[in-house]
Coordinates of C-alpha atoms in Angstrom, one line a residue:
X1 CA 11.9 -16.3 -15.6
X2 CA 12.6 -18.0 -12.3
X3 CA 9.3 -17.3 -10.1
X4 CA 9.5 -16.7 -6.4
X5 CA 6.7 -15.0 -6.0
X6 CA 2.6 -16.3 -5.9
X7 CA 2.3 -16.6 -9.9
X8 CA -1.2 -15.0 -9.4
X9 CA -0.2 -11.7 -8.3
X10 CA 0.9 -10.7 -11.4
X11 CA -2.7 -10.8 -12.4
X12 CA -3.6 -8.8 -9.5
X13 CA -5.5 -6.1 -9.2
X14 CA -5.5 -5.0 -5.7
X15 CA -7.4 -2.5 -3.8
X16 CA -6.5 -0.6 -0.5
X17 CA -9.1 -0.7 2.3
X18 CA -8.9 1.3 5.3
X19 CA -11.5 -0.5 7.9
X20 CA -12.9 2.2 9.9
X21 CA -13.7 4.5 6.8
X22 CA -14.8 1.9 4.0
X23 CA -18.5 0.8 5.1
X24 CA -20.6 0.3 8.0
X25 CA -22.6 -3.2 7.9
X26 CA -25.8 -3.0 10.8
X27 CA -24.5 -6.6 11.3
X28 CA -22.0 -5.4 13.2
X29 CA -22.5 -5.9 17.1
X30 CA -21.1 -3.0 18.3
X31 CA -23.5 -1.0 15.7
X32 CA -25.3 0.7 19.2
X33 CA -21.9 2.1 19.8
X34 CA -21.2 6.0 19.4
X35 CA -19.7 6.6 16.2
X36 CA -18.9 9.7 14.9
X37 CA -21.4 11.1 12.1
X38 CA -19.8 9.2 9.0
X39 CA -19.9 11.8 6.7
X40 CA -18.1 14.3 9.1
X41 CA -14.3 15.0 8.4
X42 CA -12.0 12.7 9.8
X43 CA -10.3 12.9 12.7
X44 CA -7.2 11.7 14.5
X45 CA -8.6 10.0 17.0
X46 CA -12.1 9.3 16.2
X47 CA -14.1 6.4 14.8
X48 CA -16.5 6.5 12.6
X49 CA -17.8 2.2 12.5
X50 CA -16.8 1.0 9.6
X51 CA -16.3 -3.0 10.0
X52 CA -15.4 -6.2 8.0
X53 CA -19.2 -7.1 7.2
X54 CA -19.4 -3.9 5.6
X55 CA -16.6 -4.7 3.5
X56 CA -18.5 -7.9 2.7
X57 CA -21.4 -6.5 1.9
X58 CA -19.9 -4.2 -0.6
X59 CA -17.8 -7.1 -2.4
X60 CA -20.0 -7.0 -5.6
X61 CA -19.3 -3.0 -5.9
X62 CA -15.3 -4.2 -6.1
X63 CA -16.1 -7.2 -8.2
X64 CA -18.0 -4.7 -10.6
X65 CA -15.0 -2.6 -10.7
X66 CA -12.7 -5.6 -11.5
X67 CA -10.5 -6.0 -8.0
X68 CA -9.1 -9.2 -7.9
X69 CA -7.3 -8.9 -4.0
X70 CA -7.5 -6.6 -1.1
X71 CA -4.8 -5.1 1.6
X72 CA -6.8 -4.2 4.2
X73 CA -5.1 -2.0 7.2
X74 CA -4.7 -3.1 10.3
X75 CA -7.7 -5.4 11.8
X76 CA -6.3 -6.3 15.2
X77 CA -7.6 -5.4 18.2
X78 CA -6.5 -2.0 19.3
X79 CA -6.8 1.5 20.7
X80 CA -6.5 3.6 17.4
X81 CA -8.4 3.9 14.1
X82 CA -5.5 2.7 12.0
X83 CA -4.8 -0.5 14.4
X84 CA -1.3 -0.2 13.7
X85 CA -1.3 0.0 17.6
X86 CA -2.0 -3.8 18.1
X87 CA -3.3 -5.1 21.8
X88 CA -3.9 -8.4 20.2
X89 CA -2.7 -10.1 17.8
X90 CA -4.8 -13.3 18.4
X91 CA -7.9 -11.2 17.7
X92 CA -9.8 -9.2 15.4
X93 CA -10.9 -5.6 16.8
X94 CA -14.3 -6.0 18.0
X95 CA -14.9 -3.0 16.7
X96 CA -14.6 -4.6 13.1
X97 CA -17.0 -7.2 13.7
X98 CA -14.1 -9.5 15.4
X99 CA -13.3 -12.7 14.0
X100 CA -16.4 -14.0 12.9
X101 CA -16.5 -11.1 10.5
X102 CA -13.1 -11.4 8.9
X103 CA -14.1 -15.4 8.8
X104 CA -17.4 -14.3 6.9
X105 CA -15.3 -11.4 4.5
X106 CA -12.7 -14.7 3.6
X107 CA -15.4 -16.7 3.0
X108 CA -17.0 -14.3 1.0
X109 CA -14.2 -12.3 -0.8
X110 CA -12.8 -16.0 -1.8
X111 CA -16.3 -16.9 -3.5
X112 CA -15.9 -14.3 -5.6
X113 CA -12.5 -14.9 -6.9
X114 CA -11.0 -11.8 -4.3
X115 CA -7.8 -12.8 -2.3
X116 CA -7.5 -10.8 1.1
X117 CA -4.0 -9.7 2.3
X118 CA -3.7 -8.1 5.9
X119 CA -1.3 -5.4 7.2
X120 CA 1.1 -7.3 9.4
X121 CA 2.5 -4.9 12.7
X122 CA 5.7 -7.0 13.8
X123 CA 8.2 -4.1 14.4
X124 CA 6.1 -2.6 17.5
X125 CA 3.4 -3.4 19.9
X126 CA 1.3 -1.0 21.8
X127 CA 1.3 0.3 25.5
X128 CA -1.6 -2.0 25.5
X129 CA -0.2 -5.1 24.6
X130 CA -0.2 -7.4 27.2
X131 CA 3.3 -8.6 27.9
X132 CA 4.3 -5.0 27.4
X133 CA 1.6 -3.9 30.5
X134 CA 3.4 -6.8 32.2
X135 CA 6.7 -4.9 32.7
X136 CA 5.5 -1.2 33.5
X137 CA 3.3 -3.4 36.2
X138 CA 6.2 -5.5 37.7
X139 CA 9.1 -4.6 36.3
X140 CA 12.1 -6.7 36.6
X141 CA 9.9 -9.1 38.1
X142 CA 8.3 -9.7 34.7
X143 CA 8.8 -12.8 32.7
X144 CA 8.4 -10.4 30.0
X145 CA 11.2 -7.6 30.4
X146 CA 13.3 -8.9 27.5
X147 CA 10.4 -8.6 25.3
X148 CA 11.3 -5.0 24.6
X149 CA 13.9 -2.4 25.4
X150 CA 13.9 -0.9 28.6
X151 CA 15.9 1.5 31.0
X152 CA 17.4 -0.4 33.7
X153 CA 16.0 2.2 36.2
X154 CA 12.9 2.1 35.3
X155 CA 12.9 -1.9 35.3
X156 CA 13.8 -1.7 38.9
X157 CA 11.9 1.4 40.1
X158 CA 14.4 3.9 40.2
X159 CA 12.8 6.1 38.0
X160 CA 9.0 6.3 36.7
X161 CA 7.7 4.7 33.6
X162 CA 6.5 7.5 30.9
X163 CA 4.4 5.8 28.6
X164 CA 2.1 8.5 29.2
X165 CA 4.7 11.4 29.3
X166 CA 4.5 14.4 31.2
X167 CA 5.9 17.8 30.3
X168 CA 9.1 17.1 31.5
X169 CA 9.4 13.6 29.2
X170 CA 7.5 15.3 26.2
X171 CA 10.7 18.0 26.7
X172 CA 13.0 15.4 26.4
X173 CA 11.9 13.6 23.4
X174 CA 11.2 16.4 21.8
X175 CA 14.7 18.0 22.3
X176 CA 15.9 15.1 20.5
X177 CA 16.4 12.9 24.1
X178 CA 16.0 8.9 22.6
X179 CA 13.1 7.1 24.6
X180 CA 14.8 4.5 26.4
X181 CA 16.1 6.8 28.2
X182 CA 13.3 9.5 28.5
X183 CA 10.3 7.1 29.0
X184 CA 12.2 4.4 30.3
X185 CA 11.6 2.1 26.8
X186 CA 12.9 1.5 23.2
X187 CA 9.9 3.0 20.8
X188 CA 9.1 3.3 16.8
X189 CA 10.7 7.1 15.9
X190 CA 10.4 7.5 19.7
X191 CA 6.7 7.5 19.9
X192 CA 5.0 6.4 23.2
X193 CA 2.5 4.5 21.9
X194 CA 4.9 2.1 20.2
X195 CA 6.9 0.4 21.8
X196 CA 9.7 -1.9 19.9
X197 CA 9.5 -5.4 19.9
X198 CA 13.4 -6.5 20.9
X199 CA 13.1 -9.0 18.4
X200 CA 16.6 -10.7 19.3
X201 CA 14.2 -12.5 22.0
X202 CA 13.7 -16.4 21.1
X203 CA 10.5 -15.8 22.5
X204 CA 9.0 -12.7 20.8
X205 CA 10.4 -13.8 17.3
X206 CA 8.4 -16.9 18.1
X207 CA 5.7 -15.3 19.0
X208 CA 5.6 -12.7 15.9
X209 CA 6.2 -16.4 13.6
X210 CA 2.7 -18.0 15.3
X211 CA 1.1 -14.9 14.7
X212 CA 1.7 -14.8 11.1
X213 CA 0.9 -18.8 10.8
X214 CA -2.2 -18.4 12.7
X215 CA -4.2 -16.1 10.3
X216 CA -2.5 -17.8 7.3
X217 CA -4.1 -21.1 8.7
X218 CA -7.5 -19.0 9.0
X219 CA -7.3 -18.2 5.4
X220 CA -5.5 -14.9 4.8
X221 CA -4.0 -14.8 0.9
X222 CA -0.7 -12.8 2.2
X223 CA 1.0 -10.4 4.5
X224 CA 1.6 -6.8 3.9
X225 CA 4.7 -6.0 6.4
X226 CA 4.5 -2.4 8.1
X227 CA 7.8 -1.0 8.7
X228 CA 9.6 -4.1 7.6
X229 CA 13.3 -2.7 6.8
X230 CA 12.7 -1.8 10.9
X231 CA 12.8 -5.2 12.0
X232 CA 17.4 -4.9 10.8
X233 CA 17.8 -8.9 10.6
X234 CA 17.7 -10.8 7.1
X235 CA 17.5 -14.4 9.8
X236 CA 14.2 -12.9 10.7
X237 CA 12.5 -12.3 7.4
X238 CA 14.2 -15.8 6.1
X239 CA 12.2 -17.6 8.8
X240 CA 8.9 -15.6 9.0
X241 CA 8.6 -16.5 4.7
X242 CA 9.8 -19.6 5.0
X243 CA 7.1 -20.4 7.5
X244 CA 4.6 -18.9 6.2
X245 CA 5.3 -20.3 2.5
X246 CA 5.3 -23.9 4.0
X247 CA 1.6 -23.5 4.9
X248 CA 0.8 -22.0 2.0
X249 CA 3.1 -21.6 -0.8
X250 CA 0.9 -18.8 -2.7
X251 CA 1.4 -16.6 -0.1
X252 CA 2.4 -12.6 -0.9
X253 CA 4.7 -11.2 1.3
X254 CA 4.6 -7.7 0.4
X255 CA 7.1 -5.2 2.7
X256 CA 6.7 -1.2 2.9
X257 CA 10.1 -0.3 2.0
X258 CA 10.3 3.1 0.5
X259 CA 13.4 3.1 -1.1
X260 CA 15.0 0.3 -3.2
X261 CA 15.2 -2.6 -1.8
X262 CA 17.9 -5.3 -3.4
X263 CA 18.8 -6.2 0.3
X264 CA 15.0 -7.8 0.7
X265 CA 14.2 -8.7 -2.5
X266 CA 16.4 -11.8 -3.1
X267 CA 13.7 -14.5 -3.0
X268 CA 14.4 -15.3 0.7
X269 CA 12.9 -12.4 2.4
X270 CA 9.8 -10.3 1.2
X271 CA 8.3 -11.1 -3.0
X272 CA 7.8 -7.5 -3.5
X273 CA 7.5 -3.9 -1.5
X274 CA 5.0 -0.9 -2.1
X275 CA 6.4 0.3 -5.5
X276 CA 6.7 4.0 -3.9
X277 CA 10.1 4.7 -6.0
X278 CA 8.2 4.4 -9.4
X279 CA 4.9 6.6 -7.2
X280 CA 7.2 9.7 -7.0
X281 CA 8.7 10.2 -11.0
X282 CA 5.1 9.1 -11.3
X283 CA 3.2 11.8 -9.6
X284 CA 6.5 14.3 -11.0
X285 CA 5.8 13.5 -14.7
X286 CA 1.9 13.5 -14.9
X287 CA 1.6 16.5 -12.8
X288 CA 3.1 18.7 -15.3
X289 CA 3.2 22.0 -13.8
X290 CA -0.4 21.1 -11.5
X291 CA 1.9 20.3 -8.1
X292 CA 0.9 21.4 -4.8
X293 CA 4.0 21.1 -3.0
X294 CA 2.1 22.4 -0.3
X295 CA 0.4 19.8 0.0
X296 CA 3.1 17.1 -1.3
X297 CA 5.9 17.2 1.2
X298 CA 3.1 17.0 4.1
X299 CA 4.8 13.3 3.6
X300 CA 8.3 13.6 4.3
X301 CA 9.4 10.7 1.7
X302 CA 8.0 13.3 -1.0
X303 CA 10.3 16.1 0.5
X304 CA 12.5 15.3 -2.7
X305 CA 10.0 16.1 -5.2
X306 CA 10.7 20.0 -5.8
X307 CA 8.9 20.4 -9.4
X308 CA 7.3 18.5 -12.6
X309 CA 9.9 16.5 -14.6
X310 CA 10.0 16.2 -18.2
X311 CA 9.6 13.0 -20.2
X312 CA 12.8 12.4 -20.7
X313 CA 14.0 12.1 -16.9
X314 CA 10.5 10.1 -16.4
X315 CA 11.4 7.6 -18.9
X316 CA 15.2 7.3 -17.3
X317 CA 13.9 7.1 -13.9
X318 CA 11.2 4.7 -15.2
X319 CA 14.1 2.5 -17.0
X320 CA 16.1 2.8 -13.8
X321 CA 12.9 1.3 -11.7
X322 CA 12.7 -1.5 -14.5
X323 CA 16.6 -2.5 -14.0
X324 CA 16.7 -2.8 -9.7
X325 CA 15.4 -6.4 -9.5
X326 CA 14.8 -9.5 -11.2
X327 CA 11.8 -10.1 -13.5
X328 CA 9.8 -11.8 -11.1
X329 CA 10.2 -9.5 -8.9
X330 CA 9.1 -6.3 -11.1
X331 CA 6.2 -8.0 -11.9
X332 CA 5.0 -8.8 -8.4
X333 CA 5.7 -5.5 -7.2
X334 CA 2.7 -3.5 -5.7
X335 CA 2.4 -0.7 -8.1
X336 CA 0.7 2.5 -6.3
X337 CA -0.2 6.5 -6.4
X338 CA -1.0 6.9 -3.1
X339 CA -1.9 5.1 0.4
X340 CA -3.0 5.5 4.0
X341 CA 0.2 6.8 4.5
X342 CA 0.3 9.8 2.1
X343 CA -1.9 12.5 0.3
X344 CA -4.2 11.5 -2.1
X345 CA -3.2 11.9 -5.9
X346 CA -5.7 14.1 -6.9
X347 CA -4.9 16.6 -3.7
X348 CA -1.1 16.0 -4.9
X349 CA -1.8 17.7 -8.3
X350 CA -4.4 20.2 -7.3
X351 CA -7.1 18.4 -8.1
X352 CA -6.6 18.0 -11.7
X353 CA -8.4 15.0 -13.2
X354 CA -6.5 14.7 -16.5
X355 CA -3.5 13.8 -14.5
X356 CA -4.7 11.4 -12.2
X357 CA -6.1 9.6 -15.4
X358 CA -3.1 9.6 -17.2
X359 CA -1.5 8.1 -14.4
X360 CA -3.7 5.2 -13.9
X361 CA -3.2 4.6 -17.5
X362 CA 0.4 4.2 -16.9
X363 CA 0.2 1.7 -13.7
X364 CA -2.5 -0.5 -15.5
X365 CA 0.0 -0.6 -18.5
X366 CA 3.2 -1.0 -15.9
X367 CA 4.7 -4.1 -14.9
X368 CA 3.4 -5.0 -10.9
X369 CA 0.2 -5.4 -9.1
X370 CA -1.8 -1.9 -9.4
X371 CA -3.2 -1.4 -6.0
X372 CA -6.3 1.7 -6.2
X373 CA -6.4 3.4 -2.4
X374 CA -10.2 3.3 -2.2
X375 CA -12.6 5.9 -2.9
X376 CA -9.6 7.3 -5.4
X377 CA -12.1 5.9 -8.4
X378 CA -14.9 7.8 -7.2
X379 CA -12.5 11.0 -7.2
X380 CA -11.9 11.1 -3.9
X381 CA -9.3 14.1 -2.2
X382 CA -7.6 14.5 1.0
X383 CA -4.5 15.7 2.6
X384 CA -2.2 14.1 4.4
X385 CA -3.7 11.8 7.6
X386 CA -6.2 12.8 8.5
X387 CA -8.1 13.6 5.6
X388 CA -6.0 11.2 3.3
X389 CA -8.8 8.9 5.6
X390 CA -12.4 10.2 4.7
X391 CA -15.0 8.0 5.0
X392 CA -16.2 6.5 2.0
X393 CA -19.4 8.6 0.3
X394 CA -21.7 5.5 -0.4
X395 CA -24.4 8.0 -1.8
X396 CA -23.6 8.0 -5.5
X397 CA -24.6 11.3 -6.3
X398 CA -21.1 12.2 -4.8
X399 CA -19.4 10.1 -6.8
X400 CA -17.4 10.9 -10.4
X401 CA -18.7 8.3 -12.3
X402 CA -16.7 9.4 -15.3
X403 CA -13.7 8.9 -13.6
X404 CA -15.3 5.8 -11.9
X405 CA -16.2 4.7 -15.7
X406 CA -12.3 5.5 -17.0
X407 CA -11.0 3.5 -13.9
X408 CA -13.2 0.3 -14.4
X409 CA -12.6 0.4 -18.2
X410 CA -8.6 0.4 -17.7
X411 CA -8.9 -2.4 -15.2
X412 CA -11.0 -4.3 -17.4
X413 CA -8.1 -3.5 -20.3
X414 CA -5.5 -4.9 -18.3
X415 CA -7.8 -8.3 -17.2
X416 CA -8.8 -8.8 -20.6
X417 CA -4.8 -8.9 -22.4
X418 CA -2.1 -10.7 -21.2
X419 CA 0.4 -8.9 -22.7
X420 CA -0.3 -5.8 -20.4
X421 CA 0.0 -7.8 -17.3
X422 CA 3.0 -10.5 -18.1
X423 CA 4.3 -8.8 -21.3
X424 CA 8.2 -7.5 -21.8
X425 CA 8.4 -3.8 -21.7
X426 CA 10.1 -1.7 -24.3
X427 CA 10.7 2.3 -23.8
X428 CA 9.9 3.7 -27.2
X429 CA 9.5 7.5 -27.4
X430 CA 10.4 10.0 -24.3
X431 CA 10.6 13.7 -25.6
X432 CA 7.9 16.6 -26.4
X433 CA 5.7 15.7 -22.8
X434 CA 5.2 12.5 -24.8
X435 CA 6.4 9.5 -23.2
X436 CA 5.6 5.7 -24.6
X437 CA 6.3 2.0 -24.5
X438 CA 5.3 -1.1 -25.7
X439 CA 4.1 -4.5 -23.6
X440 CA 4.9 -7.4 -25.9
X441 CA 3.8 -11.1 -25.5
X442 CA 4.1 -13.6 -27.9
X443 CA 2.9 -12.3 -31.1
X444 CA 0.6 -9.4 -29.3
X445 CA 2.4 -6.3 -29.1
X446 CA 0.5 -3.3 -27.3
X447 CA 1.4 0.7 -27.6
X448 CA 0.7 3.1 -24.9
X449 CA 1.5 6.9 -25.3
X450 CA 0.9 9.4 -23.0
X451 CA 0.6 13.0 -23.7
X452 CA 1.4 15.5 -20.6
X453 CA 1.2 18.3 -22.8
X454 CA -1.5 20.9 -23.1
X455 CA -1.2 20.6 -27.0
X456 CA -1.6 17.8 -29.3
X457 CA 2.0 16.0 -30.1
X458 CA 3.1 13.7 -32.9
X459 CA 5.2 10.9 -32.1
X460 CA 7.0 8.1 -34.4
X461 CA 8.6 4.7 -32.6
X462 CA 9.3 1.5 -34.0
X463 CA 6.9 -0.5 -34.9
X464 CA 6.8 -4.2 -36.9
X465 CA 6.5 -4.4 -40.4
X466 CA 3.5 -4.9 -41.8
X467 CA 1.1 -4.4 -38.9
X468 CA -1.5 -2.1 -38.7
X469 CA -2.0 -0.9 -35.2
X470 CA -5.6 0.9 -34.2
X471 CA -6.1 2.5 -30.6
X472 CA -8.2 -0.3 -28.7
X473 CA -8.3 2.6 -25.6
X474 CA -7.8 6.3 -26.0
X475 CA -7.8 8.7 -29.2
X476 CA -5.2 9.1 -31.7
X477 CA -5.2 10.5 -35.2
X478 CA -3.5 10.6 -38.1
X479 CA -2.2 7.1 -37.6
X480 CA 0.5 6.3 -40.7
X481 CA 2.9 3.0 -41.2
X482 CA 6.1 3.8 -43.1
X483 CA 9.2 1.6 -41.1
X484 CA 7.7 3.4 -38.5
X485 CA 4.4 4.2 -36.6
X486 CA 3.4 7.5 -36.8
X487 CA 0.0 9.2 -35.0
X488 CA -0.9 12.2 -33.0
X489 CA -2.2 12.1 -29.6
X490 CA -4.9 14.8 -28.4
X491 CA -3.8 17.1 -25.5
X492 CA -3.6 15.8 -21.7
X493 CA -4.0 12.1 -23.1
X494 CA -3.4 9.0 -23.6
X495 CA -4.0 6.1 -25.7
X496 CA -3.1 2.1 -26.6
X497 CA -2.9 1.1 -30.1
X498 CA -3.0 -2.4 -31.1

């Protein structure tokens, strides 16, 4: 296997932190600001103080549970929760602590064997940004004007700016009118608040490129590229990995691309994307019969999921993932259920728990990083953003600790075998709400079955002579070697033999 890709993410086990909602640290400076209450439900616009020393004070509870790297959101100062607004890219949002805190999380996280990979904004700025302010202040006169896409008229006073629209531009862009041309610039799916970068500019792409060496010189473990497939130049990527891999070569560059991705994923652009094409047969299969569309197709990537699919489509769709891309690029792929940017899992199948454990079973077994959106192991819900951004409950009598107990017990599965992590991957048995498949590595062959069904189900797959497998996680019965391995897997379950 030819590796592009850091050989330590394939080890990984990441976790998902959204800043503002994960903890609070009194550390903090700004900790005699107004927050709102942290337990209230979340809001659009509101901010409820969580920061970067909070995340470092909380680095044993993730140790505990086994993560081995973090994507954290946006960190940059801005004027939104989610940061994906960016006023500066040189700085951390003093809101998070700034960047003495992210210094003291690096330091920390990195003690602790936990690599830290940050949420890179390079498609859009914000109305905030200062080169952007620049230009509505002066124009044509501004050194800056090619820095984005603006209306000619508005560049020489013509007409007025609308970054703050009016009725009449809110009209407009909501009767399909593009923004260049209804607020006077080029924005992100014609949203105000985010403007394009023109990234055909010398100067901005060499701006964006310093940006992303400057916090891998500070110590940063990777990039997580919003909105990558946005930036529509292949040069672009080439040079932002290439200079980032020359400072340091175990660098993840990890794109969201919701779709497949062969165009990226060539070993000269991006080692992996969000692994959202194997999250949908994912959330289809394990649901069986418990989806709430409702609920669902709040995210419009989902609007294709109409119903549960059987094992059999699962395990094509599963073998279709598995044939897109190289090896080394399946297994560096960041293998999720759900984000920032989606419902959570559980609110996805209507709360059912059997299915959100039977899909973790599959992604700690899958080929890829597994990446948990936090609070998900403590049984977390919530519907699409907002509520998909709850704070987290750091009073543990809210907290699931069975599922807490399943989660850390799978993770600790997956760290403690090689096979599950680098091993090849075999489809085996697909039919009856059964699916299962082996992870082979060297002479260590693993077999994970997973039941949808509401009824126990018997399955036979081919096994090696003259082994005598026993389930190392999960129940099965009624296990029996004849050519073939034979056992019965209890309802709503699933189970690795060894």
């Amino acid at each position: 296997m030819t590796i592009t890709a850091p050989d330590w993410v394939q080890d990984a086990i990441f976790y998902q932190i959204f800043p503002d909602r994960f903890a609070r640290s009194a550390r903090n400076p700004n900790d005699n600001l107004t927050f709102e209450p942290w337990d209230s439900p979340p809001t659009v616009h509101g901010f409820k103080g969580g920061d970067l020393y909070g995340v470092a004070e909380r680095l044993d509870y993730l140790k505990d549970l086994g993560i081995t790297a973090l994507y954290l959101n946006p960190i940059f100062a801005s004027a939104s929760n989610h940061r994906y607004h960016t006023f500066d890219y040189y700085n951390v949002d003093p809101l998070l602590g700034g960047d003495d805190a992210l210094r003291h999380l690096l330091d920390q996280a990195h003690k602790k064997g936990i690599r830290v990979v940050l949420d890179g904004v390079f498609n859009h700025a914000s109305r905030g940004f200062w080169q952007f302010h620049h230009v509505l202040e002066c124009g044509d006169g501004s050194p800056y004007r090619d820095w984005f896409h603006f209306d000619p008229d508005r560049l020489t006073r013509k007409k007025h700016w609308g970054a703050y629209p009016g009725p009449r531009e809110h009209q407009a862009l909501a009767g399909g009118e593009n923004s260049l041309t209804a607020i006077g610039y080029g924005a992100w799916w014609n949203a105000p608040a985010l403007p394009k970068f023109n990234t055909d500019t010398p100067a901005v792409r060499e701006f964006l490129f310093d940006v992303a060496e400057h916090w891998i010189k500070f110590g940063i473990d990777g990039w997580r590229l919003d909105v990558a497939e946005e930036i529509h130049d292949d040069s672009f990527w080439q040079e932002f990995r290439n200079r980032v891999r020359a400072i340091n070569p175990e660098a993840y560059i990890v794109a969201e691309i919701w779709h497949e991705s062969h165009r990226w994923l060539q070993g000269d652009q991006f080692d992996a994307i969000m692994n959202y094409d194997v999250t949908k047969p994912v959330i289809s299969f394990f649901s069986n019969g418990n989806l709430d569309l409702k609920v669902l197709h709040q995210q419009s990537n989902y609007h294709g999921i109409h119903h549960s699919i059987d094992a059999h489509e699962f395990a094509n769709r599963i073998d279709h993932n598995l044939g897109l891309y190289k090896p080394d690029v399946t297994y560096a792929q960041m293998n999720l259920l759900d984000s920032h940017d989606t419902p959570r899992f559980l609110s996805c199948v209507g709360g059912d728990k059997a299915s959100l454990e039977l899909a973790w079973l599959f992604m700690f077994a899958y080929p890829g990083a597994p990446c948990l959106y936090y609070g998900d192991e403590i049984g977390m819900d919530g519907e699409h953003d907002p509520y998909c951004r709850k704070s987290f409950p750091w009073d543990e009598s809210k907290w699931d600790k069975d599922l807490l107990g399943y989660a850390k017990t799978l993770i600790a599965l997956r760290k403690e075998n090689p096979a599950l992590r680098r091993g090849d991957y075999k489809r085996l048995w697909s039919a009856d709400d059964v699916y299962a498949f082996s992870r082979t590595l060297d002479d260590t062959t693993f077999v994970v079955a997973l039941n949808v069904s509401e009824s126990p189900q018997r399955i036979h797959v081919t096994h090696e002579a003259g082994k005598n497998p026993k389930p190392v996680f999960g129940e099965a019965s009624d296990i029996f070697v004849d050519g073939r391995l034979k056992f019965t897997i209890p309802a709503r379950s699933g189970v690795v033999l060894k």
